[in-house]
Coordinates of C-alpha atoms in Angstrom, one line a residue:
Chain A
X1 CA 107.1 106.0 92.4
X2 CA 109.2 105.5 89.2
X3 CA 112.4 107.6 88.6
X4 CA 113.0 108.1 85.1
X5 CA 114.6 110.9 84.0
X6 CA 116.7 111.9 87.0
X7 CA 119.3 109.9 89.0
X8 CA 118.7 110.4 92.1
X9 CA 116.6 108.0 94.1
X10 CA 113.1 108.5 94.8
X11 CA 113.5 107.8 98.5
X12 CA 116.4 110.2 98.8
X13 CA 114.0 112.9 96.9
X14 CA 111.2 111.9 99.4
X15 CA 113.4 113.3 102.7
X16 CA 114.6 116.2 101.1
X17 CA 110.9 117.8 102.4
X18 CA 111.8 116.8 105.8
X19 CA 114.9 119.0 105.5
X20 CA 113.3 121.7 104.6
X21 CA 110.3 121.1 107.4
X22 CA 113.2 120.6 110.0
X23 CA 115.5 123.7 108.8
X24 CA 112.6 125.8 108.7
X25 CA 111.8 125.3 112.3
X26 CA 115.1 125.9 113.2
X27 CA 114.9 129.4 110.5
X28 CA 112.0 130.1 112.8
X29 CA 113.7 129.7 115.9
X30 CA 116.6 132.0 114.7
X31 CA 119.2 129.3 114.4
X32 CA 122.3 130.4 112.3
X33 CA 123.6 126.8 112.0
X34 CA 123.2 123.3 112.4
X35 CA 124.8 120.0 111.4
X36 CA 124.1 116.3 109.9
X37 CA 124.6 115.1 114.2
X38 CA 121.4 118.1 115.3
X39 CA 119.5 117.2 112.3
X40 CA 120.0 113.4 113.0
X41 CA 118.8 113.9 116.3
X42 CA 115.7 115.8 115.5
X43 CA 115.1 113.6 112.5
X44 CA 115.7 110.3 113.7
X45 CA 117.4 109.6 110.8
X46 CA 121.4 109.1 110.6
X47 CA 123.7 111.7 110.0
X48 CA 125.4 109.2 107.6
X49 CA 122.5 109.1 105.4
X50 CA 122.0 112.4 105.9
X51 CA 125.3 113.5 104.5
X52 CA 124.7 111.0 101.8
X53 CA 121.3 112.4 100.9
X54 CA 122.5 116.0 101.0
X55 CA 125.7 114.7 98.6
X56 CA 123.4 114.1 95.7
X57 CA 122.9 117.4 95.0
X58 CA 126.5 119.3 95.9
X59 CA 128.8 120.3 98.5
X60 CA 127.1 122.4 101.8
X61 CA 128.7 122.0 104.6
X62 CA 131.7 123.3 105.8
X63 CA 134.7 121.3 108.1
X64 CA 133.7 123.0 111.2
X65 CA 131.2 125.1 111.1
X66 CA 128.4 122.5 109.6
X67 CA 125.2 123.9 107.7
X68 CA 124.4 127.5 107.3
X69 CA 120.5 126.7 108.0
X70 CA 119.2 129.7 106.1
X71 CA 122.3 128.7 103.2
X72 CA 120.8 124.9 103.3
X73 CA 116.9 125.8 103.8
X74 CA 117.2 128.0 100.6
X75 CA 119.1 125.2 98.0
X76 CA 116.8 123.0 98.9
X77 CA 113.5 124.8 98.0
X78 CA 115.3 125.4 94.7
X79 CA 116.1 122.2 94.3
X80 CA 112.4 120.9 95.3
X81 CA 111.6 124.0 92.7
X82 CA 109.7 125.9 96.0
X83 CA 110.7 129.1 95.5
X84 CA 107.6 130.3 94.1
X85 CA 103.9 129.4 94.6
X86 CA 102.4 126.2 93.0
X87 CA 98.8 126.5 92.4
X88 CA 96.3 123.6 93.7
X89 CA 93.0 122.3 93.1
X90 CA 90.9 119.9 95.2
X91 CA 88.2 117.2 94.2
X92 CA 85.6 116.6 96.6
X93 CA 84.0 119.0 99.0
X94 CA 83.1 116.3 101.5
X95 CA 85.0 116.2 105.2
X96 CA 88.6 115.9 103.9
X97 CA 88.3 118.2 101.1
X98 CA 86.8 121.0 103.3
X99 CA 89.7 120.1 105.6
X100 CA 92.3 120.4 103.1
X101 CA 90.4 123.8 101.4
X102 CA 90.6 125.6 104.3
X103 CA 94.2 124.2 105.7
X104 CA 96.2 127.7 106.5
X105 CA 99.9 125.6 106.4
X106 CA 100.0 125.2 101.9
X107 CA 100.9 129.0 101.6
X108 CA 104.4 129.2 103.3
X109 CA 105.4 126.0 101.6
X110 CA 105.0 126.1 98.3
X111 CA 101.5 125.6 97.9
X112 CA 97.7 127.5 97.3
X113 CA 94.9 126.3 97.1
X114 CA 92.8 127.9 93.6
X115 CA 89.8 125.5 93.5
X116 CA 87.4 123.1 94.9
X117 CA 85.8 120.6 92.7
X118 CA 82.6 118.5 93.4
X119 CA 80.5 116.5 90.9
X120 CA 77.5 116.7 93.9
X121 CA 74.8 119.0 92.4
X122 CA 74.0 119.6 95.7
X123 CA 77.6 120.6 96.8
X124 CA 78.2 122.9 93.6
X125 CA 78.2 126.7 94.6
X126 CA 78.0 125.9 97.9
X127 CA 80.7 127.3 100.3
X128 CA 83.2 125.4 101.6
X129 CA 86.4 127.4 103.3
X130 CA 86.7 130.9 100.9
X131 CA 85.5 128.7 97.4
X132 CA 82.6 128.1 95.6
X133 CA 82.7 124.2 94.8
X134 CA 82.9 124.1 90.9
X135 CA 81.6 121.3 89.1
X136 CA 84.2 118.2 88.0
X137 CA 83.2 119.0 84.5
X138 CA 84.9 122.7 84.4
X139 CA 88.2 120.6 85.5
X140 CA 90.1 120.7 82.1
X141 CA 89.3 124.4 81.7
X142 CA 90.0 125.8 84.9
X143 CA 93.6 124.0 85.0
X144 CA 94.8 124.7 81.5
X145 CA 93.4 128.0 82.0
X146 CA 95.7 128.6 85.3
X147 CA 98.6 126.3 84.4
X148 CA 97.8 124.1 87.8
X149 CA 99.7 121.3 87.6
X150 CA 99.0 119.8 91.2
X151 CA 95.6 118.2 92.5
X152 CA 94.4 116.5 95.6
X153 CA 92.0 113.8 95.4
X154 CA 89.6 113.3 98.2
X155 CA 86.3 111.6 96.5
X156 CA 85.0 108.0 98.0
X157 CA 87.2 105.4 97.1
X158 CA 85.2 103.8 93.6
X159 CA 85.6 107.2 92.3
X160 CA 88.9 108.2 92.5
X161 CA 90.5 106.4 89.4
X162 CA 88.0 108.7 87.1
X163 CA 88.5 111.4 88.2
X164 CA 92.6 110.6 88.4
X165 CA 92.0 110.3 84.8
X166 CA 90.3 113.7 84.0
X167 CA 93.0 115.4 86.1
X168 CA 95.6 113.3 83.8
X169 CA 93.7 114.3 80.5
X170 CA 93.9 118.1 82.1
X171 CA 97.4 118.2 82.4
X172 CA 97.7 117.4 85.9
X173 CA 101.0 116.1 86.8
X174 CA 101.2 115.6 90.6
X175 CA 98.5 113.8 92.1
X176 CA 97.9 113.5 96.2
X177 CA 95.7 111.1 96.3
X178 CA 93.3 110.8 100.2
X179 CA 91.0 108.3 98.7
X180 CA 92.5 104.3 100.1
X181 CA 93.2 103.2 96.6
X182 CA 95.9 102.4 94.3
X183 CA 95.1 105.1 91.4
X184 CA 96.7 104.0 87.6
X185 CA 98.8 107.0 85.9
X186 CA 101.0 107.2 82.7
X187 CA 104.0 107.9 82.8
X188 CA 105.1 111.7 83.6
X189 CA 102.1 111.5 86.3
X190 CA 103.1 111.1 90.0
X191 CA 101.0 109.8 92.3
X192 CA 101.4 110.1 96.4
X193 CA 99.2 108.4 98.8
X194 CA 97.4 109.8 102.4
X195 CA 96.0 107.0 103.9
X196 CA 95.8 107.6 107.7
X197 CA 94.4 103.6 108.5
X198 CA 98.2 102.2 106.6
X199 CA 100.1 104.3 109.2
X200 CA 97.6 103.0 112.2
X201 CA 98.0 99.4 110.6
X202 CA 101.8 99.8 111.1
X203 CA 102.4 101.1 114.1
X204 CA 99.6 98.0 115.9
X205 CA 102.6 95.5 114.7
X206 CA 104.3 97.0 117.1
X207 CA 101.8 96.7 120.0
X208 CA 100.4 93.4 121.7
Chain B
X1 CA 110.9 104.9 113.5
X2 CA 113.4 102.7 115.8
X3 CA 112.4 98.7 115.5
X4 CA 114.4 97.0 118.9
X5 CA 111.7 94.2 119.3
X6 CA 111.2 92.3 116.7
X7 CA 113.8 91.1 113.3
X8 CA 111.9 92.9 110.9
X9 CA 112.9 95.7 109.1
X10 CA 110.7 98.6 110.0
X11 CA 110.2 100.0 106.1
X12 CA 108.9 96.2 105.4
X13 CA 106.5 96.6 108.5
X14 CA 105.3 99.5 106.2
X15 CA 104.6 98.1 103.2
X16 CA 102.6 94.8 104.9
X17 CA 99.2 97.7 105.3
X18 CA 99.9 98.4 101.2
X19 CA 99.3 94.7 100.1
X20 CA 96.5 94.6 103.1
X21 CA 94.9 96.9 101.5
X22 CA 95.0 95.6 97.7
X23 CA 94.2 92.2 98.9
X24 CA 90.8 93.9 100.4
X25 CA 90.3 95.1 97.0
X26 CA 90.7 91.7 95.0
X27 CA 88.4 90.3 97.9
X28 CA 86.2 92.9 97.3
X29 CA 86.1 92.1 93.7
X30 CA 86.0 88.6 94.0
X31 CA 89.2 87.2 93.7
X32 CA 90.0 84.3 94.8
X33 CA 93.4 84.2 94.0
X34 CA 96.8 86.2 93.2
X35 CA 100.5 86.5 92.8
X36 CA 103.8 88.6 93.9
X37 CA 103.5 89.8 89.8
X38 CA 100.0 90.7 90.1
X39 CA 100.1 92.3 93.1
X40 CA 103.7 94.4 92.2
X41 CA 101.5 95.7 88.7
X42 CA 98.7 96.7 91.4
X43 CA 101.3 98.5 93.6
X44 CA 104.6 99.6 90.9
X45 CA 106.6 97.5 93.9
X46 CA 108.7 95.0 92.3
X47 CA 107.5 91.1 92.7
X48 CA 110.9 90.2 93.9
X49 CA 110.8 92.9 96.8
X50 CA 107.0 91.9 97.5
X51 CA 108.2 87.8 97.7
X52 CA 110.7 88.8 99.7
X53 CA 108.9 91.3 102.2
X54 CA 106.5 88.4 102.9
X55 CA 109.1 86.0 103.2
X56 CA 110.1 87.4 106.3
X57 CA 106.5 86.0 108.1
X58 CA 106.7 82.2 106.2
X59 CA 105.8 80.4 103.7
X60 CA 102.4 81.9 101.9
X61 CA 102.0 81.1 98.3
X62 CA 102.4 77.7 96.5
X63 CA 104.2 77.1 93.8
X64 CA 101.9 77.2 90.3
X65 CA 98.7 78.7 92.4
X66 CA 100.2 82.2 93.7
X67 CA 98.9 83.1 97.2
X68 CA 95.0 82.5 98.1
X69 CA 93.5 86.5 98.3
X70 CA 91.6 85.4 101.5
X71 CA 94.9 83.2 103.0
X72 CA 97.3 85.9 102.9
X73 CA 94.9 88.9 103.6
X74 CA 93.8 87.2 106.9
X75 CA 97.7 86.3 108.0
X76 CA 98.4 89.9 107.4
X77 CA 95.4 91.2 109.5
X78 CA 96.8 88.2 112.1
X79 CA 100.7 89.5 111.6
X80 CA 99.5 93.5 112.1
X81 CA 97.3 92.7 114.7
X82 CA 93.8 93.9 113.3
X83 CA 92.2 90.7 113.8
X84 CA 90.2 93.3 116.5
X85 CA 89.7 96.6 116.6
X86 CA 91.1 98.7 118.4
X87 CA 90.0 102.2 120.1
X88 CA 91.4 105.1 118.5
X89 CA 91.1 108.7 120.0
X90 CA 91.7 112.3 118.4
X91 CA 93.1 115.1 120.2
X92 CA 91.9 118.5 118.1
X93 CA 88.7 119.7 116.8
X94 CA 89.3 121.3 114.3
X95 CA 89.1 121.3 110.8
X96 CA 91.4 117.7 110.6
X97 CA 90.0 116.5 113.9
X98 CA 86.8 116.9 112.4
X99 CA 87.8 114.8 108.9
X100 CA 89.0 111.9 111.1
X101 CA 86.3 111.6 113.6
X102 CA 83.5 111.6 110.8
X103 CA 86.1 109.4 108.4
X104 CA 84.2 106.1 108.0
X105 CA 86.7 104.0 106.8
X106 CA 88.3 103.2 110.0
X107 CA 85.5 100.1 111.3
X108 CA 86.5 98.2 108.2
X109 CA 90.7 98.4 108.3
X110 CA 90.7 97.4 112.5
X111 CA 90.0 101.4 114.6
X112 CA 87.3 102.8 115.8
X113 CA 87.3 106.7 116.9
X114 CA 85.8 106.4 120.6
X115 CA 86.5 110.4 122.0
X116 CA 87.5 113.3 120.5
X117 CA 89.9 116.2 123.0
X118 CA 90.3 119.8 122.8
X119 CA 91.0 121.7 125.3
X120 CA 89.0 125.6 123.7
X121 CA 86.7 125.9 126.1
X122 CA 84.4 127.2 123.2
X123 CA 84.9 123.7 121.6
X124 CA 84.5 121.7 124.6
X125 CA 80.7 120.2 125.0
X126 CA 80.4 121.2 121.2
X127 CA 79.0 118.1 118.7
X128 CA 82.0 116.9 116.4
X129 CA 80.6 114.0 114.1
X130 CA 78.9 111.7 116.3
X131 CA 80.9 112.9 119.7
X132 CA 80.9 115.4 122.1
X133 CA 84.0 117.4 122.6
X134 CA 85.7 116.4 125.8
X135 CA 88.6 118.0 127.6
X136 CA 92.1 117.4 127.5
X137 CA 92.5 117.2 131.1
X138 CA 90.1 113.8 130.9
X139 CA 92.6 112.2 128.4
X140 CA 94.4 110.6 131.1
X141 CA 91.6 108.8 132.8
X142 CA 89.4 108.2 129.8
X143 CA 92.7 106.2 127.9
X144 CA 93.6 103.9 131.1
X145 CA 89.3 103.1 131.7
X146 CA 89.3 102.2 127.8
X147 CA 92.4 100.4 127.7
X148 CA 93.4 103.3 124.4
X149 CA 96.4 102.7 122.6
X150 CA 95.8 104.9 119.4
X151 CA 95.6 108.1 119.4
X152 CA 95.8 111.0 116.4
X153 CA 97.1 114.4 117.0
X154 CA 95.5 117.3 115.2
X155 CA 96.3 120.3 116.9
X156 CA 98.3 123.5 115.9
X157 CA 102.0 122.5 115.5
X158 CA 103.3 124.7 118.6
X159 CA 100.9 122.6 121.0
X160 CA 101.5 119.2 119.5
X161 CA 104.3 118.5 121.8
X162 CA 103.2 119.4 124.9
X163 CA 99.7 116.8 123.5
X164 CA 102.2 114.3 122.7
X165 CA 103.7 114.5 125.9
X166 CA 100.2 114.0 128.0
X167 CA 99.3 111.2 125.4
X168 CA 102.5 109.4 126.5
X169 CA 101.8 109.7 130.5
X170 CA 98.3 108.6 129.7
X171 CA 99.5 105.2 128.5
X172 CA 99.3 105.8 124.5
X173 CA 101.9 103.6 122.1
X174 CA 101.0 104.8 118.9
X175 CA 100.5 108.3 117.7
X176 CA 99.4 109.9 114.4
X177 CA 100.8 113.1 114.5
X178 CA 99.0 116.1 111.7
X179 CA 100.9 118.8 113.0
X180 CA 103.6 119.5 110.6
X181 CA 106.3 119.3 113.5
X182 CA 108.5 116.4 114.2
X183 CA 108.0 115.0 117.8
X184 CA 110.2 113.7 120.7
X185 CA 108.5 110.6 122.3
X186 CA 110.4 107.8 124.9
X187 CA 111.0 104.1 123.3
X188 CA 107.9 102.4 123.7
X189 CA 106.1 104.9 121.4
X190 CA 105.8 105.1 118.1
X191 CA 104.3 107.9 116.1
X192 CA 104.0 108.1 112.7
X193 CA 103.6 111.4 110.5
X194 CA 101.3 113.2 108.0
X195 CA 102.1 116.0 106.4
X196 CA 100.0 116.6 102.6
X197 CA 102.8 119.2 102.1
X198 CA 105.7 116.7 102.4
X199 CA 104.0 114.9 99.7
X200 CA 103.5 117.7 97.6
X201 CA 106.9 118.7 97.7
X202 CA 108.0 115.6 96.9
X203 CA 106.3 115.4 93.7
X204 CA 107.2 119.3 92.8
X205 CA 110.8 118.0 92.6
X206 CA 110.0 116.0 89.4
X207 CA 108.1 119.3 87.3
X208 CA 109.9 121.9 85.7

């Protein structure tokens, strides 16, 4: 993913959400403070880069005492612009979108789900978690009409780049994309990929 | 993930499933041949990293031709190991477990679901896709009879450990872990992560 307009690196912006995930556990577990060594440990990631990661961004710890969780977990949903609720629409009521529609985990992070989306005649005001699929074609509407700015894609593969470009043309500016295709996106757009087989493909390297 | 075996940088490992799955496409399409600029405009990775990444495994493109599609997308499958498929079992019936074990995308890319584990006695027996619901308690004996390597975890977060921890005894390498929860596994095993909301939050970083 391109990084234009701000200086950090993407892959440095890309762990700052494992951070959060980590610190929150430890918020839930009612831990007061931690350092770059735990969170290395839990992470598998080096306290080095770490401490590198974190410096981007400003001074937190403090010689001694290390990283007030609750102090760290907060200035980094600010900076990942989390503290408040993003709204979200999904394309394509099939398996994954029903998945995703009724997934409990978007609401304490960040995320809500507002819509489901289907161009299926036959899956259009039918049920799928708490929505009424919508059809593709109300798209441009719905999101200009509820600022939404984030969209997940899970249609079959040889749809996905059209309807990547009606949620570009709709002012949809973060794409997660579940279908296993490389989607095209001007500039401001960013595109994320799930692809569950690439993370199978990469671990069987490692076997044999 | 740790990479003690083998010379090979693990985030290079990660990208060889990316140009996989492109050069699938151009075969798809018809291609019959390609190069490290093509596929970087495909992918937005630069041709130099691309060169260099396969550069690691031999020689594969010739000098005025650019790499065959069908010469390099075969040495990958070799290099990854997908020139078989592998057995592949989920652990979780719910709304996830259900996405995966009716995904058909898998038979294609080198995996092929064979069992689906729960241990809710209201979901054991139940139909899930094309399987019946085992039990947990069978994982052990059902991974050594198939000779099971692959497994995905889809559970609630606060069981995923104690499910990783069964998959390990039970002879498992690779693990695809859903819960959002970071997991503790010995050397051997590798898991791999995913987490829509990571994604998300990612991308949120770059609005405003």
């Amino acid at each position: 993913m391109a990084n234009k307009q701000h200086d950090v690196p993407d892959i440095v912006v890309g762990r700052l959400p494992i951070y959060l995930r980590a610190l929150s556990s430890m918020l839930a577990a009612g831990k007061q403070y931690t350092s770059s060594h735990e969170l290395a440990v839990w992470l598998g990631i080096s306290s080095t880069q770490i401490r590198k990661d974190l410096s981007h961004f400003g001074e937190f710890g403090k010689q001694g005492t290390g990283y007030s969780v609750i102090g760290l977990h907060d200035q980094l949903r600010q900076i990942l612009h989390l503290d408040r609720e993003w709204p979200l629409i999904v394309v394509g009521a099939g398996n994954i979108g029903n998945a995703v529609a009724s997934y409990t985990g978007f609401a304490r992070r960040g995320f809500r789900v507002v819509a489901v989306f289907d161009n299926d005649p036959v899956k259009i005001s039918s049920l799928v978690g708490s929505f009424t699929v919508r059809s593709n074609s109300e798209i441009p509407a719905f999101t200009r009409a509820n600022r939404v700015r984030h969209a997940m894609i899970a249609v079959p593969a040889q749809f996905a780049q059209e309807v990547a470009d009606l949620l570009v043309a709709s002012g949809i500016l973060s794409i997660l994309n579940y279908a296993p295709i490389n989607l095209s996106v001007p500039d401001p757009v960013h595109v994320e990929y799930i692809d569950p087989v690439l993370h199978l493909q990469k671990m069987t390297y490692y076997l044999v």
